[in-house]
Amino acid sequence: PTSWNARIAMAAIEHMWGDGAKFIASKSEWGARIFRWMHTQTNDYDLADPVYEPGQKVPDKKTLLQTHLGRNILPAKPWPADETTPAFTDVGDGHELFAIRRGQYYGLVYAGKRTPFWMDLGLGGQNNFSGGGLTALYLRPNRNLVILGRARKEYGWPPAKWESLSVPVVAGELQNGRRFNTGICRNRVEWDAAKWTIRTTGEAVGAPVNFERRYVFNEANIAASVKIREAFLDGDVSIYRHVFHNEQPEDVVIKQAWELIPIRYAAGTKVSLFGAGNAVLGELTTAPKDGVQMVEINTGSGGVRVQLEKPQTVKLSGEDEHDKSCRSVQIRMADMLPQGQAAELNYQLVPF
């Protein structure tokens, strides 16, 4: 998301020099981790500055940059995902990106703020994704990345192509054909590190649809729930009200809605479906499959099982022609949801 780019420390230096980690590697453990990962062997920035006097041959070492800032680089330490101590981190105290390490997993939840309204107008109307859910799930000890959300488009994804999305959102259509995506929204986030919980609530920008998403990060699994309903046009739509208010009540009925769980679709990944009593239903495809109680995402060295509270219809996302490494497991939440009613989906993510 473009709004997040400007919030990464030293991002400008990285783009200018392609190697900005060396500027902060002597002061930041994070910078040191990046530096040691990029430079596995001794290099110029680990060595003392050469002695240079006027009249001598110019040394081979590049001295144009502020090389003294790269002195005394901190020793390498495990990356946060590979550490074993449980932790619930509000990254940078920004209340947007949360890192949760517990049991054998390390997860990232992104619940970003909307960019300023003028940026939406100036950059095409859908400038970033926010209000998303679990966007990454990494499993130890095999260094196994199973869930991976990717936003490939510069200013957000056209809502009409929601079936090819690989981000943790609810997406779908209204009766009048308007598409919605809970990742293009205005959201609020609440969290309780002591209880290992995160809750996000908000309203979609492109259609009058509200959502509520919850996670409980347990030792052996992650309990997830998401709820959607059409917005109350006279009350809880805080933006674009003048657009939606002219629509008839029957127009804002949710025609279909799908929960998207983005997965890393690497070579060898197998996504299997099971029904009641662990009945084998075959592999996940783009054709909807009814009666699915569990989805098993197996990378060959472990993975995660999506255990649904009750049988649902499930399908695989379409393939993005620009990025074949990520797909999404799409679970139907609603099919012509009656007006005034909410649709709720509950499931567990169980690493194995």
Short mmCIF file of C-alpha atoms in Angstrom, two decimals:
data_model
loop_
_atom_site.label_atom_id
_atom_site.label_comp_id
_atom_site.label_asym_id
_atom_site.label_seq_id
_atom_site.Cartn_x
_atom_site.Cartn_y
_atom_site.Cartn_z
CA PRO A 1 0.00 0.00 0.00
CA THR A 2 1.37 3.37 -0.94
CA SER A 3 0.48 4.90 2.41
CA TRP A 4 2.73 2.39 4.19
CA ASN A 5 5.76 3.09 1.98
CA ALA A 6 6.34 6.47 3.57
CA ARG A 7 6.27 4.97 7.06
CA ILE A 8 9.28 2.64 6.65
CA ALA A 9 12.44 4.00 8.30
CA MET A 10 15.15 4.95 5.81
CA ALA A 11 12.96 4.06 2.83
CA ALA A 12 14.27 7.06 0.90
CA ILE A 13 17.89 6.01 1.47
CA GLU A 14 17.09 2.46 0.35
CA HIS A 15 15.70 3.77 -2.93
CA MET A 16 18.60 6.20 -3.46
CA TRP A 17 21.48 3.88 -2.76
CA GLY A 18 19.92 0.42 -2.85
CA ASP A 19 21.78 -0.45 0.34
CA GLY A 20 20.53 1.94 3.00
CA ALA A 21 20.67 -0.63 5.82
CA LYS A 22 24.36 0.12 6.38
CA PHE A 23 23.49 3.63 7.53
CA ILE A 24 21.62 2.39 10.59
CA ALA A 25 23.21 -1.03 11.15
CA SER A 26 25.42 0.33 13.95
CA LYS A 27 22.44 1.70 15.87
CA SER A 28 19.51 -0.57 15.06
CA GLU A 29 19.16 -4.30 15.61
CA TRP A 30 16.69 -4.37 12.74
CA GLY A 31 19.16 -2.57 10.48
CA ALA A 32 21.87 -5.01 11.54
CA ARG A 33 19.68 -7.98 10.69
CA ILE A 34 19.06 -6.59 7.21
CA PHE A 35 22.74 -5.74 6.73
CA ARG A 36 23.96 -9.18 7.82
CA TRP A 37 21.39 -10.83 5.58
CA MET A 38 22.52 -8.77 2.59
CA HIS A 39 26.24 -9.11 3.33
CA THR A 40 27.14 -12.62 4.45
CA GLN A 41 30.87 -12.02 3.90
CA THR A 42 33.25 -9.35 5.15
CA ASN A 43 33.07 -6.25 3.00
CA ASP A 44 34.32 -2.70 2.91
CA TYR A 45 31.93 -1.50 5.57
CA ASP A 46 33.27 -4.01 8.09
CA LEU A 47 36.84 -2.76 7.65
CA ALA A 48 38.59 0.29 9.00
CA ASP A 49 38.86 3.36 6.78
CA PRO A 50 42.09 3.31 4.77
CA VAL A 51 44.72 5.87 5.64
CA TYR A 52 44.89 8.38 2.81
CA GLU A 53 47.31 11.24 2.39
CA PRO A 54 47.47 13.76 -0.44
CA GLY A 55 49.66 12.47 -3.24
CA GLN A 56 48.92 8.82 -2.56
CA LYS A 57 47.02 6.58 -4.92
CA VAL A 58 43.28 6.76 -4.29
CA PRO A 59 42.29 3.65 -2.29
CA ASP A 60 40.00 1.07 -3.85
CA LYS A 61 37.43 1.47 -1.13
CA LYS A 62 34.55 3.79 -1.96
CA THR A 63 34.67 6.79 0.37
CA LEU A 64 31.98 8.93 -1.20
CA LEU A 65 29.31 7.84 1.29
CA GLN A 66 29.31 8.50 5.01
CA THR A 67 31.03 5.22 5.72
CA HIS A 68 31.66 6.02 9.38
CA LEU A 69 27.94 5.51 10.00
CA GLY A 70 28.40 1.86 9.12
CA ARG A 71 31.10 1.21 11.71
CA ASN A 72 30.63 -1.17 14.67
CA ILE A 73 27.73 -2.99 13.04
CA LEU A 74 25.76 -4.92 15.62
CA PRO A 75 26.06 -8.72 15.63
CA ALA A 76 23.51 -10.81 13.83
CA LYS A 77 20.49 -11.96 15.84
CA PRO A 78 17.54 -14.19 14.94
CA TRP A 79 14.81 -12.54 12.90
CA PRO A 80 11.64 -11.92 14.95
CA ALA A 81 9.84 -14.73 13.13
CA ASP A 82 12.51 -17.22 14.22
CA GLU A 83 12.66 -16.23 17.88
CA THR A 84 10.83 -18.46 20.34
CA THR A 85 9.68 -16.10 23.10
CA PRO A 86 5.93 -15.33 22.77
CA ALA A 87 5.27 -11.70 21.86
CA PHE A 88 2.41 -9.44 20.81
CA THR A 89 3.88 -6.34 19.15
CA ASP A 90 2.25 -3.13 17.96
CA VAL A 91 5.01 -2.43 15.42
CA GLY A 92 6.48 1.02 15.95
CA ASP A 93 3.51 1.90 18.18
CA GLY A 94 1.75 2.82 14.93
CA HIS A 95 -1.47 0.89 15.72
CA GLU A 96 -1.54 -0.42 12.14
CA LEU A 97 0.81 -3.38 11.79
CA PHE A 98 0.75 -6.06 14.50
CA ALA A 99 3.20 -8.95 14.86
CA ILE A 100 2.13 -11.95 16.94
CA ARG A 101 4.53 -14.75 17.85
CA ARG A 102 3.09 -17.69 19.74
CA GLY A 103 3.31 -21.47 19.63
CA GLN A 104 4.99 -22.45 16.38
CA TYR A 105 3.74 -19.49 14.33
CA TYR A 106 4.51 -15.84 13.64
CA GLY A 107 1.67 -13.79 12.15
CA LEU A 108 1.26 -10.27 10.79
CA VAL A 109 -2.02 -8.34 10.85
CA TYR A 110 -2.29 -5.15 8.84
CA ALA A 111 -5.06 -2.73 9.80
CA GLY A 112 -3.92 0.52 8.25
CA LYS A 113 -5.38 3.99 8.35
CA ARG A 114 -6.97 5.62 5.34
CA THR A 115 -4.81 8.09 3.48
CA PRO A 116 -5.98 11.73 3.39
CA PHE A 117 -9.14 12.27 1.37
CA TRP A 118 -7.39 14.59 -1.09
CA MET A 119 -5.00 11.75 -1.98
CA ASP A 120 -7.92 9.52 -2.89
CA LEU A 121 -9.18 12.21 -5.24
CA GLY A 122 -5.75 12.94 -6.68
CA LEU A 123 -4.66 9.32 -7.15
CA GLY A 124 -7.73 7.65 -8.56
CA GLY A 125 -9.98 6.99 -5.58
CA GLN A 126 -8.55 3.75 -4.11
CA ASN A 127 -5.14 4.71 -2.89
CA ASN A 128 -4.42 1.90 -0.45
CA PHE A 129 -5.67 -1.17 1.34
CA SER A 130 -6.56 -0.86 5.00
CA GLY A 131 -8.71 -2.77 7.43
CA GLY A 132 -7.26 -6.05 6.28
CA GLY A 133 -6.75 -9.12 8.41
CA LEU A 134 -4.05 -11.76 8.82
CA THR A 135 -1.75 -10.95 5.94
CA ALA A 136 1.11 -13.36 6.71
CA LEU A 137 1.59 -16.59 8.66
CA TYR A 138 5.07 -18.05 9.08
CA LEU A 139 5.64 -21.42 10.73
CA ARG A 140 8.63 -22.68 12.66
CA PRO A 141 10.84 -24.68 12.71
CA ASN A 142 10.76 -25.29 8.96
CA ARG A 143 10.68 -21.59 8.02
CA ASN A 144 7.43 -22.23 6.23
CA LEU A 145 5.50 -19.23 4.86
CA VAL A 146 1.89 -20.33 4.28
CA ILE A 147 -0.30 -17.21 4.27
CA LEU A 148 0.90 -14.23 2.25
CA GLY A 149 -1.21 -11.23 1.23
CA ARG A 150 -0.06 -9.32 -1.82
CA ALA A 151 -1.41 -6.03 -3.24
CA ARG A 152 0.08 -5.73 -6.70
CA LYS A 153 -1.64 -2.64 -8.03
CA GLU A 154 -0.11 0.74 -7.25
CA TYR A 155 -3.30 2.46 -6.09
CA GLY A 156 -5.40 -0.52 -5.04
CA TRP A 157 -7.11 -3.20 -7.06
CA PRO A 158 -10.08 -2.50 -9.35
CA PRO A 159 -13.12 -3.77 -7.41
CA ALA A 160 -14.36 -5.52 -10.55
CA LYS A 161 -11.41 -7.93 -10.28
CA TRP A 162 -12.03 -8.95 -6.68
CA GLU A 163 -12.08 -12.65 -7.60
CA SER A 164 -8.34 -12.48 -8.33
CA LEU A 165 -7.41 -10.76 -5.07
CA SER A 166 -4.81 -12.24 -2.71
CA VAL A 167 -5.40 -10.08 0.35
CA PRO A 168 -7.21 -10.85 3.65
CA VAL A 169 -10.55 -9.13 3.03
CA VAL A 170 -14.22 -9.83 2.40
CA ALA A 171 -15.17 -9.03 -1.19
CA GLY A 172 -18.32 -9.33 -3.26
CA GLU A 173 -21.19 -7.55 -4.98
CA LEU A 174 -24.47 -5.83 -4.19
CA GLN A 175 -27.79 -6.43 -5.91
CA ASN A 176 -27.28 -3.33 -8.09
CA GLY A 177 -23.90 -4.59 -9.34
CA ARG A 178 -21.75 -2.37 -7.13
CA ARG A 179 -18.63 -4.22 -5.95
CA PHE A 180 -17.21 -3.94 -2.46
CA ASN A 181 -13.98 -4.82 -0.75
CA THR A 182 -13.47 -4.44 3.00
CA GLY A 183 -9.81 -3.68 2.39
CA ILE A 184 -10.75 -0.39 0.71
CA CYS A 185 -12.39 1.10 3.75
CA ARG A 186 -12.27 3.33 6.76
CA ASN A 187 -11.55 1.13 9.75
CA ARG A 188 -10.86 1.19 13.48
CA VAL A 189 -8.69 -1.30 15.32
CA GLU A 190 -8.71 -2.52 18.94
CA TRP A 191 -6.25 -4.94 20.48
CA ASP A 192 -5.48 -6.55 23.82
CA ALA A 193 -1.99 -8.00 24.07
CA ALA A 194 -2.77 -9.70 27.40
CA LYS A 195 -5.70 -11.57 25.82
CA TRP A 196 -3.96 -12.05 22.44
CA THR A 197 -6.87 -10.46 20.54
CA ILE A 198 -7.30 -8.02 17.63
CA ARG A 199 -10.61 -6.57 16.45
CA THR A 200 -11.15 -4.34 13.43
CA THR A 201 -14.41 -2.67 12.42
CA GLY A 202 -15.24 -0.34 9.58
CA GLU A 203 -17.11 0.46 6.42
CA ALA A 204 -16.20 -0.09 2.80
CA VAL A 205 -15.60 2.98 0.65
CA GLY A 206 -17.00 1.75 -2.66
CA ALA A 207 -20.30 0.38 -1.34
CA PRO A 208 -22.44 0.73 1.81
CA VAL A 209 -21.14 -2.39 3.58
CA ASN A 210 -19.88 -2.59 7.16
CA PHE A 211 -17.64 -5.27 8.64
CA GLU A 212 -16.25 -6.59 11.92
CA ARG A 213 -13.24 -8.91 12.10
CA ARG A 214 -11.80 -10.66 15.18
CA TYR A 215 -8.72 -12.80 15.86
CA VAL A 216 -7.76 -14.72 18.99
CA PHE A 217 -4.16 -15.93 18.81
CA ASN A 218 -4.11 -19.13 20.84
CA GLU A 219 -1.11 -21.35 21.51
CA ALA A 220 -2.10 -24.08 19.06
CA ASN A 221 -4.40 -22.20 16.65
CA ILE A 222 -5.81 -18.85 15.57
CA ALA A 223 -9.56 -18.39 16.03
CA ALA A 224 -10.99 -16.06 13.38
CA SER A 225 -14.41 -14.56 12.79
CA VAL A 226 -15.73 -11.98 10.35
CA LYS A 227 -19.16 -10.39 10.04
CA ILE A 228 -20.68 -8.15 7.34
CA ARG A 229 -23.98 -6.36 6.77
CA GLU A 230 -25.29 -3.56 4.58
CA ALA A 231 -24.78 -0.15 6.13
CA PHE A 232 -27.55 1.97 7.62
CA LEU A 233 -27.67 4.78 5.07
CA ASP A 234 -29.05 7.37 7.50
CA GLY A 235 -26.51 6.74 10.21
CA ASP A 236 -23.30 4.79 9.92
CA VAL A 237 -21.94 5.63 6.46
CA SER A 238 -19.58 8.49 7.19
CA ILE A 239 -18.29 9.06 3.65
CA TYR A 240 -19.99 9.20 0.26
CA ARG A 241 -23.37 9.30 2.04
CA HIS A 242 -24.80 11.58 -0.65
CA VAL A 243 -24.04 8.91 -3.25
CA PHE A 244 -25.48 5.93 -1.41
CA HIS A 245 -28.49 7.69 0.05
CA ASN A 246 -30.10 8.04 -3.39
CA GLU A 247 -30.18 4.28 -3.86
CA GLN A 248 -33.25 2.21 -3.09
CA PRO A 249 -33.12 -0.16 -0.09
CA GLU A 250 -33.34 -3.20 -2.33
CA ASP A 251 -30.26 -1.99 -4.25
CA VAL A 252 -27.94 -2.32 -1.25
CA VAL A 253 -28.80 -5.97 -0.60
CA ILE A 254 -25.58 -8.02 -0.54
CA LYS A 255 -25.85 -10.38 -3.52
CA GLN A 256 -22.70 -12.35 -2.71
CA ALA A 257 -19.78 -12.09 -0.29
CA TRP A 258 -16.61 -14.16 0.08
CA GLU A 259 -13.95 -14.27 2.79
CA LEU A 260 -10.47 -14.32 1.24
CA ILE A 261 -7.53 -16.10 2.88
CA PRO A 262 -4.39 -15.30 0.85
CA ILE A 263 -1.92 -18.16 0.51
CA ARG A 264 1.57 -18.51 -0.88
CA TYR A 265 0.94 -20.65 -3.93
CA ALA A 266 4.47 -21.92 -4.50
CA ALA A 267 5.45 -24.98 -6.53
CA GLY A 268 4.47 -28.10 -4.63
CA THR A 269 1.69 -26.45 -2.63
CA LYS A 270 -1.36 -28.71 -2.38
CA VAL A 271 -4.74 -27.42 -1.21
CA SER A 272 -7.10 -30.27 -0.27
CA LEU A 273 -10.77 -30.17 0.72
CA PHE A 274 -12.54 -32.29 3.33
CA GLY A 275 -16.19 -32.58 4.27
CA ALA A 276 -17.99 -33.81 7.40
CA GLY A 277 -16.21 -36.72 9.05
CA ASN A 278 -13.00 -35.83 7.13
CA ALA A 279 -14.51 -37.11 3.89
CA VAL A 280 -12.08 -36.39 1.03
CA LEU A 281 -13.55 -33.92 -1.48
CA GLY A 282 -10.53 -33.49 -3.76
CA GLU A 283 -8.32 -30.49 -4.40
CA LEU A 284 -9.31 -26.84 -4.41
CA THR A 285 -10.05 -25.34 -7.85
CA THR A 286 -11.67 -22.20 -9.21
CA ALA A 287 -14.97 -24.10 -9.44
CA PRO A 288 -17.04 -23.62 -6.22
CA LYS A 289 -17.21 -26.76 -4.04
CA ASP A 290 -20.09 -27.22 -1.57
CA GLY A 291 -20.05 -28.96 1.81
CA VAL A 292 -16.45 -28.13 2.73
CA GLN A 293 -15.66 -28.41 6.44
CA MET A 294 -11.87 -28.14 6.27
CA VAL A 295 -9.28 -26.80 3.83
CA GLU A 296 -5.72 -28.13 4.18
CA ILE A 297 -2.93 -25.99 2.73
CA ASN A 298 0.17 -28.20 2.55
CA THR A 299 3.48 -26.82 1.28
CA GLY A 300 5.24 -30.18 1.55
CA SER A 301 6.90 -29.35 4.87
CA GLY A 302 3.76 -28.63 6.87
CA GLY A 303 1.12 -25.98 6.51
CA VAL A 304 -2.17 -24.86 8.00
CA ARG A 305 -5.69 -26.30 8.18
CA VAL A 306 -8.69 -23.99 7.89
CA GLN A 307 -11.33 -25.64 10.09
CA LEU A 308 -14.76 -24.15 9.39
CA GLU A 309 -17.46 -23.99 12.06
CA LYS A 310 -19.96 -25.47 9.58
CA PRO A 311 -19.84 -26.68 5.94
CA GLN A 312 -19.37 -23.90 3.42
CA THR A 313 -18.87 -23.35 -0.31
CA VAL A 314 -15.20 -22.80 -1.15
CA LYS A 315 -13.21 -21.97 -4.29
CA LEU A 316 -9.75 -20.89 -5.42
CA SER A 317 -9.14 -17.34 -6.64
CA GLY A 318 -8.44 -16.65 -10.27
CA GLU A 319 -4.80 -16.40 -11.28
CA ASP A 320 -3.18 -12.98 -11.42
CA GLU A 321 -1.27 -12.82 -14.70
CA HIS A 322 1.42 -10.66 -13.06
CA ASP A 323 1.87 -12.67 -9.85
CA LYS A 324 1.43 -16.44 -9.91
CA SER A 325 3.04 -16.94 -6.48
CA CYS A 326 -0.07 -16.01 -4.47
CA ARG A 327 -3.70 -17.13 -4.66
CA SER A 328 -6.54 -17.00 -2.15
CA VAL A 329 -8.87 -19.54 -0.58
CA GLN A 330 -12.32 -17.96 -0.99
CA ILE A 331 -15.11 -18.99 1.39
CA ARG A 332 -18.70 -17.99 0.66
CA MET A 333 -20.25 -15.92 3.44
CA ALA A 334 -23.49 -14.81 1.84
CA ASP A 335 -25.68 -15.54 -1.17
CA MET A 336 -28.49 -12.95 -1.48
CA LEU A 337 -28.28 -11.88 2.15
CA PRO A 338 -31.72 -10.68 3.34
CA GLN A 339 -31.91 -6.98 4.01
CA GLY A 340 -31.11 -6.02 7.58
CA GLN A 341 -29.38 -9.32 8.37
CA ALA A 342 -25.70 -9.94 9.00
CA ALA A 343 -23.57 -12.77 7.65
CA GLU A 344 -20.93 -14.24 9.95
CA LEU A 345 -18.15 -16.74 9.32
CA ASN A 346 -16.15 -18.50 12.05
CA TYR A 347 -13.11 -20.69 11.53
CA GLN A 348 -9.78 -21.75 13.02
CA LEU A 349 -6.33 -21.71 11.46
CA VAL A 350 -4.42 -24.72 12.80
CA PRO A 351 -0.71 -25.02 11.92
CA PHE A 352 0.73 -28.49 11.38
#
